[in-house]
Coordinates of C-alpha atoms in Angstrom, one line a residue:
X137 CA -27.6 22.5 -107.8
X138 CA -27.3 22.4 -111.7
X139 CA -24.7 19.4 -111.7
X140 CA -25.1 17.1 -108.3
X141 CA -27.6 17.5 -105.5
X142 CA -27.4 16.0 -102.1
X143 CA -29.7 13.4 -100.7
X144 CA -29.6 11.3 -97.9
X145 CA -27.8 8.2 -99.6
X146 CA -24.8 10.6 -100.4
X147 CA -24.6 13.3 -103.3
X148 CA -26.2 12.7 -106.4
X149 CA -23.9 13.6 -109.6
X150 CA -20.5 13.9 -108.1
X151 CA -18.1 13.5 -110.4
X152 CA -14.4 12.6 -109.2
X153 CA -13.0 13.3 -111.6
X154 CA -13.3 16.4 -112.7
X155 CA -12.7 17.9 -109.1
X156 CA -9.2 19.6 -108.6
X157 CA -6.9 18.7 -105.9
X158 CA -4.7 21.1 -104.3
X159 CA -2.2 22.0 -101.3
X160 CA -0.5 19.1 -99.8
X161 CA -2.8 16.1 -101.7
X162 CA -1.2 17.2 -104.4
X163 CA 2.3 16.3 -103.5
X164 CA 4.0 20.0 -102.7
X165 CA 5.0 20.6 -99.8
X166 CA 5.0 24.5 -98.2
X167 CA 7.9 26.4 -98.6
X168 CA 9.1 30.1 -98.5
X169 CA 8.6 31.5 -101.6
X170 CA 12.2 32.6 -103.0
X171 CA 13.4 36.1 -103.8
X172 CA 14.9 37.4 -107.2
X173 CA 14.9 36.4 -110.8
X174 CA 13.1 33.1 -111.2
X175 CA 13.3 31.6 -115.0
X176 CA 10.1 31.0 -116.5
X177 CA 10.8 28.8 -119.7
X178 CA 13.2 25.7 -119.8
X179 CA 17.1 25.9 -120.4
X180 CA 17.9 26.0 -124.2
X181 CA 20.9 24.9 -126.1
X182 CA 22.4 27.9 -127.8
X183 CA 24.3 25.5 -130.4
X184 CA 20.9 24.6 -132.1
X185 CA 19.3 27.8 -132.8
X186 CA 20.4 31.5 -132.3
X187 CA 17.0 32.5 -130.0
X188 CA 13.7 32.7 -129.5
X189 CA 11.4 32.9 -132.8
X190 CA 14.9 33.5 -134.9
X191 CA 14.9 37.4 -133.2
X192 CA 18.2 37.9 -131.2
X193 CA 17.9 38.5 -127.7
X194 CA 19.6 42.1 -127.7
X195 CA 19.2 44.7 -130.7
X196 CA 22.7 44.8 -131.6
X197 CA 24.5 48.4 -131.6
X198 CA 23.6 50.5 -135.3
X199 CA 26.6 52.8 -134.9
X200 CA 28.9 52.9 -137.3
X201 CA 32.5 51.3 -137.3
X202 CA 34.2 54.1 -138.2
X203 CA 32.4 56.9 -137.4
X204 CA 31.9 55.5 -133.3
X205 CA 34.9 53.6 -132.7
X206 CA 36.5 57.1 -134.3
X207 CA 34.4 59.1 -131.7
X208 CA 36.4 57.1 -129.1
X209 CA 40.0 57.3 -130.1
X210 CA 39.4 61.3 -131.1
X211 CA 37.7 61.7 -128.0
X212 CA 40.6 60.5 -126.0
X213 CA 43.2 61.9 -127.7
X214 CA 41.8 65.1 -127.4
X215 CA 41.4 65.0 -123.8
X216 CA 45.0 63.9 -123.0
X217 CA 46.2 65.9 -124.9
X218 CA 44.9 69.0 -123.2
X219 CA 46.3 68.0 -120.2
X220 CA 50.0 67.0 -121.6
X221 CA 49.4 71.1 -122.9
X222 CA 49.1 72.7 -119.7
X223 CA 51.9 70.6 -118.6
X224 CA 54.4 71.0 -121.1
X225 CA 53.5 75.4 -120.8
X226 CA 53.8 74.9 -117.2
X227 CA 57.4 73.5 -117.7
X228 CA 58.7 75.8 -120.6
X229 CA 58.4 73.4 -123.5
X230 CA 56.5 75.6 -126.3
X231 CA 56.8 73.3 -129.0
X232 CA 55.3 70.6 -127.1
X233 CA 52.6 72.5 -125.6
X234 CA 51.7 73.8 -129.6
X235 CA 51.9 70.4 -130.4
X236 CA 49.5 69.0 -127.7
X237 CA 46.9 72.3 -128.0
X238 CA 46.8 71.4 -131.6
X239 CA 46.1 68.0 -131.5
X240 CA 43.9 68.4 -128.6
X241 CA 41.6 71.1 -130.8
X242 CA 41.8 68.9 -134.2
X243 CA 40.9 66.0 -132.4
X244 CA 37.8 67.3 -130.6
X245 CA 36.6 68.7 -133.8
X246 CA 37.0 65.5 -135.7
X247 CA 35.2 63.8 -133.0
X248 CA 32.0 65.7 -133.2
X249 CA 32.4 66.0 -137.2
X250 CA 31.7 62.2 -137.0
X251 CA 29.5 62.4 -133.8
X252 CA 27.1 64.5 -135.6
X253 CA 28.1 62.1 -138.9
X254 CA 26.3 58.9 -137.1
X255 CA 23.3 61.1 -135.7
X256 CA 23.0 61.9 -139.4
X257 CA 21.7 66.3 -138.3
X258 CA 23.4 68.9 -136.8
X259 CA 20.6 69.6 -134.9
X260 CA 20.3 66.1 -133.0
X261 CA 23.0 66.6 -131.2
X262 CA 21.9 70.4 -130.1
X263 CA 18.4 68.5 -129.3
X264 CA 20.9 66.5 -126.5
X265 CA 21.6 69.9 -125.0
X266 CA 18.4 71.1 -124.3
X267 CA 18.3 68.7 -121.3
X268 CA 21.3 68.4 -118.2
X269 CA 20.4 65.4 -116.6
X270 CA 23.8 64.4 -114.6
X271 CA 22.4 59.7 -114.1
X272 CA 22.8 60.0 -118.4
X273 CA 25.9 59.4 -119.4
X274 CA 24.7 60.6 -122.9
X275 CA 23.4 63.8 -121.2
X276 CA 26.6 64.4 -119.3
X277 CA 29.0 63.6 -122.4
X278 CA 27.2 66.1 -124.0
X279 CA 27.7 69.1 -122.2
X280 CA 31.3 68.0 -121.8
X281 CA 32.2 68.2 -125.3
X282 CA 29.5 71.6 -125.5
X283 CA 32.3 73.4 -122.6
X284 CA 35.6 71.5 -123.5
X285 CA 35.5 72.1 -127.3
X286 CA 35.6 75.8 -127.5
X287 CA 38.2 75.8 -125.1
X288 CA 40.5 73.1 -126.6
X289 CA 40.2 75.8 -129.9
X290 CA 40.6 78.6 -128.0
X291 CA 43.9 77.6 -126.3
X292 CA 45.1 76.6 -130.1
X293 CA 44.1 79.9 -131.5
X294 CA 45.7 82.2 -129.2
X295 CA 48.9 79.9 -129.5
X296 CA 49.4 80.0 -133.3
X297 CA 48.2 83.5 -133.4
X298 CA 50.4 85.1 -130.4
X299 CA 47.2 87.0 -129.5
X300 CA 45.3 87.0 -125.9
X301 CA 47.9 85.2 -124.3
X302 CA 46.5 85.3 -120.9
X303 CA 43.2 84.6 -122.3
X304 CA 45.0 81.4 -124.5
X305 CA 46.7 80.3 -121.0
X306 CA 43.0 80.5 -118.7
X307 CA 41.6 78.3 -122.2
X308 CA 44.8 75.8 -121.7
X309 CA 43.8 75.7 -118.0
X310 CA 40.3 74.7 -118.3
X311 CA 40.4 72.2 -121.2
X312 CA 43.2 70.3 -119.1
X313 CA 40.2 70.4 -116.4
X314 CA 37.4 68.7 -118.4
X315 CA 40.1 66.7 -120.4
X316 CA 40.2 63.6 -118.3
X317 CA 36.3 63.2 -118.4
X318 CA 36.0 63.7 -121.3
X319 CA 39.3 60.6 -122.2
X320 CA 37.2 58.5 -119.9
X321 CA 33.2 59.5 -120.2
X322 CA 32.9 57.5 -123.5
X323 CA 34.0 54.5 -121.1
X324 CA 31.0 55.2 -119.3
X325 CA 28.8 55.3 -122.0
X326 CA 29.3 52.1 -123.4
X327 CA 29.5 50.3 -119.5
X328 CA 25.6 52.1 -119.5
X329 CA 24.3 49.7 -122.2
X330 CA 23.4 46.0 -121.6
X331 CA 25.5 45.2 -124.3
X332 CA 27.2 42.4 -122.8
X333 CA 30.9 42.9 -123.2
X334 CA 30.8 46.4 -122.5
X335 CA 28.5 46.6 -119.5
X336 CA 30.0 43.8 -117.4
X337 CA 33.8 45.6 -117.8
X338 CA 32.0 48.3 -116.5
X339 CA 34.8 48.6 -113.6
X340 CA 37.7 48.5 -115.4
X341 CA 36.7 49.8 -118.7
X342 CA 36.8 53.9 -117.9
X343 CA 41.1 53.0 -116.6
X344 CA 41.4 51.2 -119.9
X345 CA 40.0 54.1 -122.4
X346 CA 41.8 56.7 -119.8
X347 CA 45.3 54.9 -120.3
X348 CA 44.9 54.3 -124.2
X349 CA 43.7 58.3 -124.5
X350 CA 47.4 59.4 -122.5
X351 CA 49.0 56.8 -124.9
X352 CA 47.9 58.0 -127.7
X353 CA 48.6 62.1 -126.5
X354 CA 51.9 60.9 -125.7
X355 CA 52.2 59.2 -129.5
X356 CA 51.2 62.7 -131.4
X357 CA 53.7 64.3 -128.8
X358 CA 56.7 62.3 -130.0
X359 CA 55.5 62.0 -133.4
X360 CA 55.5 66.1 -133.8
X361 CA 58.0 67.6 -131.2
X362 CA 61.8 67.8 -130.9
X363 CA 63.5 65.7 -129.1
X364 CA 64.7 68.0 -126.8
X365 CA 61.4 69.5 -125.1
X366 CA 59.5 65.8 -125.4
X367 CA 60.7 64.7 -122.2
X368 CA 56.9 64.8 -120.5
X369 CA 55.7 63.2 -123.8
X370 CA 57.9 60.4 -123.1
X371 CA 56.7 59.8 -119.5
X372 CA 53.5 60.0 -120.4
X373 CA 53.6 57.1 -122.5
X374 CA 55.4 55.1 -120.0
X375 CA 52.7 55.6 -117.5
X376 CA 50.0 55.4 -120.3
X377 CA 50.9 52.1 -121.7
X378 CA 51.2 50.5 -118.2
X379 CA 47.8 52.0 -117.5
X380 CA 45.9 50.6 -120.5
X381 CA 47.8 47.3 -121.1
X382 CA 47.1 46.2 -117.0
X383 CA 43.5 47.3 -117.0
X384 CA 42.5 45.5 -120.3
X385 CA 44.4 42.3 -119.0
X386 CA 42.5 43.0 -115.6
X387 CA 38.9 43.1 -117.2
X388 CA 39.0 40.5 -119.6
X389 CA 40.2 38.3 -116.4
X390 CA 37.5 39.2 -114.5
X391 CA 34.4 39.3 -117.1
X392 CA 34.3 35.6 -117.6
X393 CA 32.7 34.7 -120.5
X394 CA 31.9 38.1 -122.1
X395 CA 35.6 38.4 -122.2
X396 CA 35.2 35.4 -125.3
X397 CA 35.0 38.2 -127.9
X398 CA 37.5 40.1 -126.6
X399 CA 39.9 37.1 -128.0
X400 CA 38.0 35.9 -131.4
X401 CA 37.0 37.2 -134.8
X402 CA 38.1 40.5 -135.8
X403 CA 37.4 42.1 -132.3
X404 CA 40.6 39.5 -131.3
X405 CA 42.8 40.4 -134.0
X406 CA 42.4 44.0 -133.3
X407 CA 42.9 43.3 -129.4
X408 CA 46.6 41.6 -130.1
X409 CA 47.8 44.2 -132.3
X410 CA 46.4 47.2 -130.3
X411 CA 48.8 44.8 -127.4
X412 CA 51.5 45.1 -129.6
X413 CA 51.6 48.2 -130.7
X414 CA 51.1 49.5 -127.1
X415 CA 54.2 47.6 -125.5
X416 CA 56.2 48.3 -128.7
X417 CA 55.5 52.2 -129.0
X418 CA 56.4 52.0 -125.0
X419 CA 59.9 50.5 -125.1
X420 CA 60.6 52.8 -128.6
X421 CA 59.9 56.0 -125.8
X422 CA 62.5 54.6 -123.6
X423 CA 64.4 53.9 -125.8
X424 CA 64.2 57.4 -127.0
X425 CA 65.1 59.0 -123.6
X426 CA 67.9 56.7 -123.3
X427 CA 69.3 58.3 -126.5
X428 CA 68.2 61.9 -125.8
X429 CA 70.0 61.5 -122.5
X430 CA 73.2 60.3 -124.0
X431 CA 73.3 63.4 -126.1
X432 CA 72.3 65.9 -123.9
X433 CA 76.3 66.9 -122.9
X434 CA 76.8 67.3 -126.5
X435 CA 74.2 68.3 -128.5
X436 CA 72.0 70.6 -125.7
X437 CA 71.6 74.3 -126.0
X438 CA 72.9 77.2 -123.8
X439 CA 72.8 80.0 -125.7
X440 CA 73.3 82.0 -122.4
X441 CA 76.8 80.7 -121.8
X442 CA 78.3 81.0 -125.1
X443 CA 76.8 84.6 -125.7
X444 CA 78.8 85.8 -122.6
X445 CA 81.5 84.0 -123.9
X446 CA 81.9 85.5 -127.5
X447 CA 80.1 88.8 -126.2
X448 CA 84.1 88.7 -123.8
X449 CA 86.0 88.0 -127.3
X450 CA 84.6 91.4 -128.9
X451 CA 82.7 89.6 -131.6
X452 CA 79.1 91.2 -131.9
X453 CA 77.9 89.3 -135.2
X454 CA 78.6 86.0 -133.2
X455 CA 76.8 87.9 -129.8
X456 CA 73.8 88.4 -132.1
X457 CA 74.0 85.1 -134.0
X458 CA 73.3 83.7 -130.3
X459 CA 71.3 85.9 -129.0
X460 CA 68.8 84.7 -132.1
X461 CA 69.2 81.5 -130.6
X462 CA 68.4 82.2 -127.3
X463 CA 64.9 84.4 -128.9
X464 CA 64.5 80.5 -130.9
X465 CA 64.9 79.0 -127.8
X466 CA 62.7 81.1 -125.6
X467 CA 59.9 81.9 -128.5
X468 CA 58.8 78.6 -129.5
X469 CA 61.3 78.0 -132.5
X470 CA 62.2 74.6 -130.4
X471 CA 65.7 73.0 -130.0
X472 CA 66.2 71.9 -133.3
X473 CA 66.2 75.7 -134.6
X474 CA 68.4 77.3 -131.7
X475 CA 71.0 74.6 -132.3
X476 CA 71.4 75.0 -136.0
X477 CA 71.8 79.0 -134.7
X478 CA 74.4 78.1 -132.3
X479 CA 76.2 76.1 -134.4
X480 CA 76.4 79.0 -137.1
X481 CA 77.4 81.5 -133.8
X482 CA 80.5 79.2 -133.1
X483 CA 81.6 78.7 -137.3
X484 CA 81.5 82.3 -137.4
X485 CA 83.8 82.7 -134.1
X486 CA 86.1 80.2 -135.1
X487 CA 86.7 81.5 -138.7
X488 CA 87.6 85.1 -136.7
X489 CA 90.2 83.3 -135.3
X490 CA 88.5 83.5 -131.4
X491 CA 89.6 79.9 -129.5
X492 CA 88.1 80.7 -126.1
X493 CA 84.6 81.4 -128.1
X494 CA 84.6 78.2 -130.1
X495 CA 85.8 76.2 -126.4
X496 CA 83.1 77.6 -125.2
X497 CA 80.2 76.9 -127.7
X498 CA 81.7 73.4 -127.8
X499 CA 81.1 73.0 -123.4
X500 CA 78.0 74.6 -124.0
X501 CA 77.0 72.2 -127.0
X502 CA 76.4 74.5 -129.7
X503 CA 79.5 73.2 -131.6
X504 CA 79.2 69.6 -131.1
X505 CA 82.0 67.0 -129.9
X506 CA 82.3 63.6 -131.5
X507 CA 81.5 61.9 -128.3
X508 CA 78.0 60.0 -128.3
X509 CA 76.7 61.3 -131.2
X510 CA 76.1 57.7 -132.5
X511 CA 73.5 57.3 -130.1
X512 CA 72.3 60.7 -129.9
X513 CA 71.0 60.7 -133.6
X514 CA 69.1 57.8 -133.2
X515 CA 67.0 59.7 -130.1
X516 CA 64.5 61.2 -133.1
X517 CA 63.9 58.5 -135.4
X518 CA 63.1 56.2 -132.0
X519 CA 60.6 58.8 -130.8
X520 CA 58.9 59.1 -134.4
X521 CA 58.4 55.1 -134.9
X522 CA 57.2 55.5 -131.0
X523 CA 54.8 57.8 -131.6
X524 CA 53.4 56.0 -134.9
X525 CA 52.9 52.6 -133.0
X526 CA 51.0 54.4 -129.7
X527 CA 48.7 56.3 -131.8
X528 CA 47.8 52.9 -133.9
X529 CA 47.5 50.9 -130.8
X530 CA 45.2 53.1 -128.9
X531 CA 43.2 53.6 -132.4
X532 CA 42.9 49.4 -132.6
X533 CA 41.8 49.4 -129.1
X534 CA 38.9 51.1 -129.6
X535 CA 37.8 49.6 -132.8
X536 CA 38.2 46.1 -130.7
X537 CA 36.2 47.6 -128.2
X538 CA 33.6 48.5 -130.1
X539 CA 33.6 45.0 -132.5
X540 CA 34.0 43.0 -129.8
X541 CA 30.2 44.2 -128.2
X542 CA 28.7 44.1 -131.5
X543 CA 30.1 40.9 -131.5
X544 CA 28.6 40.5 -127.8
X545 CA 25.0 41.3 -128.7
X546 CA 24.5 39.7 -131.4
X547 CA 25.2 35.8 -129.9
X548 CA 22.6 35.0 -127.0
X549 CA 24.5 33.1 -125.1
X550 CA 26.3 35.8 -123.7
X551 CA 23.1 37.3 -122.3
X552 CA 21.4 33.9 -121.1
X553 CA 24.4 32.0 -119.7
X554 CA 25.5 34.9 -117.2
X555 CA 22.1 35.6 -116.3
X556 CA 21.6 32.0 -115.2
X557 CA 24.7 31.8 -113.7
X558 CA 23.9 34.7 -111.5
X559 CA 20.2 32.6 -110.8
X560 CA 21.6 29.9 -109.6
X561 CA 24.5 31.9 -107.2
X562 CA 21.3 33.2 -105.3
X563 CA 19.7 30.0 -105.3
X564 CA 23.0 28.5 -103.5
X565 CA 23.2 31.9 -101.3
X566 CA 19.4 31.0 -100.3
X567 CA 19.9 27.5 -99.1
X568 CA 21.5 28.4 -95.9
X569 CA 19.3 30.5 -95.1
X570 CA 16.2 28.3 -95.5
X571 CA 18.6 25.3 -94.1
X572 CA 18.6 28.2 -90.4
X573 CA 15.0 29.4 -90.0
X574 CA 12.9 26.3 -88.0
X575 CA 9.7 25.3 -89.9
X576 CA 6.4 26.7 -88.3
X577 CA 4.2 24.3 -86.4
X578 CA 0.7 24.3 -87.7
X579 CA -2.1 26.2 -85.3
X580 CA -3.8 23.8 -83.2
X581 CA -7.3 22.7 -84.4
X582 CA -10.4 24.1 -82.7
X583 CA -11.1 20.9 -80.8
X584 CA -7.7 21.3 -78.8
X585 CA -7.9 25.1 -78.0
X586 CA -7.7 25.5 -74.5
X587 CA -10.7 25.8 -72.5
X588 CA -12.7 24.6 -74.7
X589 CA -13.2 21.1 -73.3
X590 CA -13.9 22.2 -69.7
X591 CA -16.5 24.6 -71.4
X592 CA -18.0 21.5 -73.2

């Protein structure tokens, strides 16, 4: 031996202390070894430093404000809107379903315009499509917006143009299919980072973006219909603006303390108005149908009645004057158009000097009464400041969104504290389970194995 050597009086060169001791000499005492995510350096006080070696903790997101958080709202809007299309041309509202197949096809187009704007080439987002991979939520957004995009157009186009029809309706039909994944798939792509205040509101957060997206459909619906055919418009953001305001209130109570930047900086103050604007824009739509409502006896269309009416009297400038109105009405000149006809049809009866004519335009609401027309003026202006104050909303939702992970990412403590937080509920979850399982008794030692001492 290089060091000691034994000899009879004992060994020759020990040395004590250098010699390790382990096991139970050494003070620990055998245990199960525990499951899960185990820290491995001391707990740090965020308030002193921002993390380790002055490098954050998570890359914060690159995107660009306007050009992402745009992505969302377009992507929404676009998406709703398709389906409050093939809706409104399932019920016979024209002007609303041009409305809705327009915005739906702008919006989509916008969306990738600054898509492909943040990726910087054309061809980076055609690289995205040369894989289907349906766990990527990138993958999958991808090919949604490759199918839903050319529809969305091609159900606009055959509207403004009055060509292919049936080809137009099939379009209508298909982009109101993809329409809700692709209001709610952006949702999903942001829940699929570990950005903090995005991926734990994972739950809730594909409701919120889906309620916000009909809000904000339902906002360019009354913003850019008549008043008359913007009845589903009106619903819609009723329903919309319950859907979006309860799921954001739902999240943020149950993400703890990533819901912090939901309610500070800039992220905040876009949160409360985008609240705001939401519950505001809502009432003004009721409001709205309250008014429409109270002028529907007087100021509604039926271009049918009054034609048989005048086409009785003998007057057949008045039948055609109405039967233009009924063509406006039928042919996507909206309300607005066949009223101002109707109302020409009964001025021309009532200077011929026909009184059953003009009684009847007046029942059928071409030649207005007095009664309620207070209220029934006030329906448009209503639906237009409604429509203004959805659209903003949903548009400062997603910017708050979208600040408020930035936000996220960029202070560690909003990693750390939840992950140790979640360490020490499995530590707690262990204990009863180690307090339930009896500790082993050692083997017995060689001496005491049985037989061995009636052997000896």
């Amino acid at each position: 031996m290089s060091e000691s050597d034994v000899t009879p009086d004992g060994v020759r060169g020990r040395r004590p202390d250098r010699e390790a001791v382990t096991g139970v000499a050494a003070g620990r005492s055998r245990r199960r070894r525990r499951r899960g995510e185990q820290p491995v350096v001391p707990e740090a006080e965020f308030s002193s430093y921002s993390s380790y070696y002055g490098l954050p903790v998570l890359n914060p997101p690159v995107w660009k404000p306007l050009d992402i958080a745009g992505y969302l709202f377009l992507g929404g809007l676009a998406g709703a809107s398709s389906v409050l299309a093939a809706g409104a041309a399932a019920t016979g509202r024209p002007a609303l379903a041009r409305t809705a197949r327009t915005g739906a096809a702008g919006a989509v187009s916008l969306s990738l315009a600054a898509l492909v704007h943040d990726l910087g080439r054309p061809a980076r987002f055609l690289h995205m499509l040369r894989v289907a991979k349906v766990t990527s939520p990138m993958s999958v957004g991808s090919w949604l917006l490759a199918g839903y995009g050319p529809l969305a157009g091609a159900a606009a186009l055959s509207d403004w143009t009055g060509r292919a029809r049936p080809a137009g309706a099939a379009a209508t039909a298909g982009a109101a299919v993809l329409g809700p994944a692709v209001a709610a798939y952006t949702a999903v792509l942001l829940s699929d980072t570990a950005v903090p205040s995005w991926h734990e509101g994972h739950r809730e957060l594909p409701f919120v973006f889906t309620g916000s997206g009909a809000s904000a459909a339902a906002g360019l619906g009354l913003l850019a219909t008549p008043t008359g055919q913007a009845g589903p418009a009106r619903r819609l953001a009723l329903l919309g603006g319950a859907l979006e305001l309860g799921a954001t209130r739902l999240m943020r109570h149950r993400m703890g303390l990533a819901a912090e930047p939901y309610a500070q900086g800039r992220a905040g103050r876009l949160m409360r108005a985008a609240e705001a604007l939401t519950t505001t824009g809502a009432l003004l739509a009721g409001a709205a149908g309250v008014a429409a409502a109270s002028g529907r006896g007087t100021g509604g269309v039926r271009a049918a009645g009054v034609a048989r009416a005048v086409r009785a009297a003998g007057v057949p400038r008045t039948v055609r004057a109405l039967g233009a109105a009924r063509g406006a009405r039928t042919g996507g000149g909206g309300v607005p158009g066949a009223l101002r006809t109707a109302r020409t049809a009964g001025a021309v009866a009532r200077r011929m000097g026909v009184p059953a004519a003009v009684r009847a335009a007046r029942a059928a609401g071409a030649v207005p009464s007095t009664r309620g027309t207070g209220l029934a003026r006030a329906a448009r202006p209503l639906a237009a400041a409604a429509g203004t104050a959805l659209l903003a909303g949903s548009a400062a939702l997603r910017f708050g969104v979208f600040h408020a992970g930035v936000a996220s990412a960029e202070d560690p403590r909003y990693t750390v504290v939840p992950q140790r937080e979640r360490l020490r509920a499995a530590e707690r979850a262990e204990q009863p389970e180690r307090a339930e399982q009896p500790e082993r008794a050692e083997p017995p030692g060689e001496a005491e194995q049985p037989g061995q001492v009636g052997e000896a």
